Amino acid sequence: MMQPIDYLSPDVPPELPWYELPIVIATPESLKGYGQLVDDYRNFPIEIVTWPAQGWRPIDIDTGNQGGTITGNFDVWWEGDFLYGRNQAVNDRYLFGWSKNPGEAQKIPQEKLDRSCVLLWHINYHPDSGQLFFPLNSSPFVVPLALAGDDVKPEDFKAFYFDGTQGLYIHPNIWHEGIFPLTPEASFYDCQGKVHARVSCNIAQEFGLFLSVPLKKWRFGKGRVNRISLQ
C-alpha cells in the first residue's frame, strides 16, 4: 500500500552523488514539447485532460473535464541551505532540496552561503492538467523539465533558464519539480487543474543520486551560453 510522501522531511541519505543538469535558455523553440513562454498570464488557457473511460464506452462529449482551474501564489524561499516552497493554490508545502548534501545542510544563519545549485530528491507530473507559473517580482528563475513518460531517467532532464520577463506554461504529464528563483525568495502566479492529480518519482531512492540544478544567471554570447556569477 502506498504511503503519503513527507514533502517537508523526506527520508533520504545524508550524502549522494550529484547529477548536474544541462542548462538551456528558454525560447519558443527549446520549449517545444514541454510547454510555452507566457506573457498574458491572466488569460492563458490551461489544458484540462478529460477523465479516462473505464471501459469500451466513451466519456460523453463535454463532460469529464469540467473541474476547472485553481489559482494562487507559489512562494519559494531559502532558509540557510534549505529551499522551500508553498503552493497556495492547492495548500501544499514542500522541501525542494538543498544547496549541499543534506547531511551537511544547515538552516541557521551563515557568514557565506553558496546557493549556486539546488539538489533535488523528488520530481513529479500532473496527468490531469497543464500548469502555469509567472514571476510576480520579475526574478530570473530556473525550471527542471523532462518529457512525458513514466520511465524517466536523470539524463532526460534539462534545466530551463528564464530571465524573469516571461512565465512558463507546461503541458500535462511533463515532469517538473517547481520554479527556482535566483533570489533568496520570490513569488509566482500559479494556475493549474483543480483535480490536482500528481505522479511522483523519488530520485534519491530510484537512482541513488540528487539532481543538481544550476542556479546562476545566463545569457547568450556569440553563439554560446555564458554564465554570470551571482557572488
C-alpha positions as a printed Julia matrix, in Angstrom:
231×3 Matrix{Float64}:
   0.0    0.0     0.0
   1.33   3.43   -0.95
   2.18   5.76    1.91
   1.81   9.56    1.77
   5.02  11.36    0.84
   6.51  13.56    3.55
   7.49  16.57    1.47
   8.89  18.55    4.41
  11.06  15.8     5.92
  12.0   13.34    3.17
  13.72  10.08    4.05
  16.93  10.48    2.03
  20.59   9.58    2.68
  22.82  12.32    4.13
  25.01  12.2     1.02
  24.6   11.02   -2.58
  26.31  11.67   -5.94
  25.08  14.7    -7.88
  23.85  14.59  -11.46
  24.2   18.14  -12.86
  21.54  19.11  -15.36
  22.47  20.86  -18.61
  21.24  24.45  -18.79
  19.03  25.56  -21.68
  17.84  29.11  -22.38
  14.03  29.05  -22.52
  12.82  30.03  -26.0
   9.75  29.05  -28.04
  11.94  26.56  -29.9
  13.67  24.98  -26.88
  10.34  24.57  -25.06
   8.61  22.69  -27.89
   7.03  19.55  -26.46
   7.44  20.84  -22.9
   5.28  23.95  -22.94
   5.3   27.64  -23.85
   6.54  31.04  -22.77
   3.77  33.17  -21.26
   3.18  36.92  -21.44
  -0.52  37.4   -20.6
  -0.73  35.02  -17.66
  -4.2   36.12  -16.55
  -5.78  34.97  -19.83
  -3.63  31.98  -20.77
  -5.67  28.79  -21.39
  -4.87  25.77  -19.2
  -5.26  22.32  -20.73
  -7.65  20.07  -18.79
  -7.4   16.36  -19.57
 -10.71  14.52  -19.96
 -11.33  11.85  -17.34
 -10.29   8.48  -18.82
 -13.01   5.99  -19.76
 -13.01   2.8   -17.68
 -14.35   0.5   -20.41
 -15.18   0.49  -24.1
 -17.91   3.12  -23.78
 -16.51   6.64  -24.31
 -16.89   9.6   -21.98
 -19.77  11.81  -23.12
 -18.72  14.86  -25.11
 -18.22  18.0   -23.0
 -18.02  16.01  -19.75
 -15.14  14.74  -17.65
 -13.2   17.99  -17.99
 -15.35  20.49  -16.11
 -13.46  20.64  -12.82
 -11.85  23.89  -13.88
  -8.67  25.5   -12.61
  -7.41  26.91   -9.35
  -5.01  29.82   -8.83
  -2.8   31.19   -6.08
   0.68  32.38   -5.29
   3.55  29.9    -5.4
   6.15  31.15   -2.91
   9.75  29.92   -2.9
  12.38  30.84   -0.32
  15.7   29.77    1.18
  16.29  29.05    4.87
  20.04  28.64    5.14
  20.89  25.71    2.84
  17.25  24.54    2.55
  14.98  25.56   -0.35
  11.26  25.56    0.46
   8.07  26.15   -1.5
   4.43  26.84   -0.69
   1.71  26.41   -3.32
  -1.25  28.42   -2.04
  -3.44  27.24   -4.92
  -3.53  23.68   -3.55
  -2.43  24.43    0.05
   0.77  22.38   -0.13
   4.27  22.97    1.28
   7.5   21.35    0.11
  11.17  20.98    0.86
  12.51  21.1    -2.69
  16.11  20.39   -1.77
  19.41  21.72   -0.5
  22.39  23.73   -1.69
  24.71  20.98   -0.4
  24.34  17.38    0.71
  21.51  17.19    3.28
  23.83  15.74    5.91
  25.83  18.99    5.79
  22.94  21.43    5.23
  22.04  23.93    7.96
  19.13  26.3     8.47
  20.99  28.62   10.84
  22.41  31.94    9.55
  25.85  31.56    7.98
  28.54  34.06    7.08
  28.68  32.95    3.45
  26.17  30.82    1.58
  26.8   29.04   -1.7
  23.45  28.74   -3.44
  24.82  28.1    -6.9
  22.66  24.96   -7.19
  19.77  23.13   -5.58
  19.88  19.36   -5.08
  16.52  17.75   -5.83
  15.36  14.48   -4.29
  11.92  14.32   -5.97
  10.15  15.08   -9.28
   6.51  14.87  -10.36
   3.97  15.45  -13.11
   0.24  16.2   -13.35
  -1.8   13.92  -15.64
  -5.0   15.96  -15.22
  -3.89  19.38  -16.47
  -1.17  21.75  -17.5
   0.35  24.28  -15.09
   1.36  27.92  -15.42
   3.98  29.86  -13.44
   4.61  33.61  -13.79
   7.18  35.6   -11.76
   5.46  38.38   -9.79
   8.73  40.16   -8.95
  10.48  39.71  -12.35
  13.1   37.44  -10.78
  15.07  35.2   -13.16
  14.35  31.55  -12.45
  15.24  28.0   -13.47
  12.87  25.07  -14.0
  13.97  21.43  -14.49
  11.8   19.65  -17.08
  11.61  16.25  -18.77
   9.23  14.99  -21.43
   6.31  12.7   -20.6
   6.87   9.03  -19.83
   6.97   7.01  -16.61
  10.38   5.51  -17.43
  12.07   8.87  -16.86
  15.82   8.94  -16.11
  18.1   11.68  -14.73
  19.63  12.25  -18.17
  16.17  13.09  -19.56
  16.1   16.35  -17.6
  17.15  19.82  -18.72
  17.3   22.96  -16.58
  15.5   25.76  -18.44
  16.6   29.32  -17.65
  14.09  32.21  -17.71
  15.16  35.86  -17.45
  12.09  36.89  -15.44
  10.3   38.85  -18.17
   8.01  35.94  -19.12
   6.4   32.98  -17.41
   6.2   29.27  -18.19
   3.31  27.02  -19.13
   3.92  23.26  -19.09
   1.7   20.66  -20.74
   0.04  17.82  -18.8
   2.37  14.89  -18.0
   5.58  16.96  -18.17
   8.0   16.12  -15.35
   8.95  19.1   -13.17
   9.52  19.98   -9.53
   8.87  23.67   -9.03
  10.32  27.01  -10.02
  13.65  28.05   -8.56
  14.44  31.79   -8.43
  17.91  33.29   -8.49
  17.0   35.43   -5.49
  16.67  34.43   -1.82
  12.88  34.43   -2.18
  10.26  35.02   -4.87
   6.56  34.66   -5.58
   4.95  33.29   -8.72
   1.39  33.29  -10.01
   0.27  29.67  -10.29
  -2.68  28.25  -12.24
  -3.4   24.53  -12.58
  -6.2   21.97  -12.71
  -8.39  21.8    -9.62
  -8.28  17.98   -9.55
  -4.5   18.2    -8.89
  -3.5   14.6    -9.59
   0.22  14.08   -9.01
   2.55  11.27  -10.09
   5.89  11.16   -8.24
   9.4    9.83   -8.61
  11.79   9.77   -5.64
  15.06  10.38   -7.49
  17.16   9.66   -4.42
  15.58   6.24   -3.88
  15.22   5.15   -7.51
  18.57   6.3    -8.87
  20.77   6.81   -5.8
  21.58  10.44   -6.61
  20.38  14.02   -6.4
  19.56  16.15   -9.44
  21.78  19.24   -9.29
  20.02  22.25  -10.83
  22.38  25.18  -11.59
  21.17  28.49  -10.14
  23.18  31.13  -12.0
  22.32  33.98  -14.34
  22.86  33.11  -18.0
  22.92  34.99  -21.29
  23.62  34.44  -24.95
  27.08  35.34  -26.16
  28.3   34.86  -29.74
  26.62  31.54  -30.3
  27.16  30.15  -26.83
  25.67  30.44  -23.37
  27.68  32.38  -20.79
  27.27  32.03  -17.04
  27.32  35.13  -14.83
  28.3   34.59  -11.21
  25.9   35.96   -8.6
  28.52  36.01   -5.85
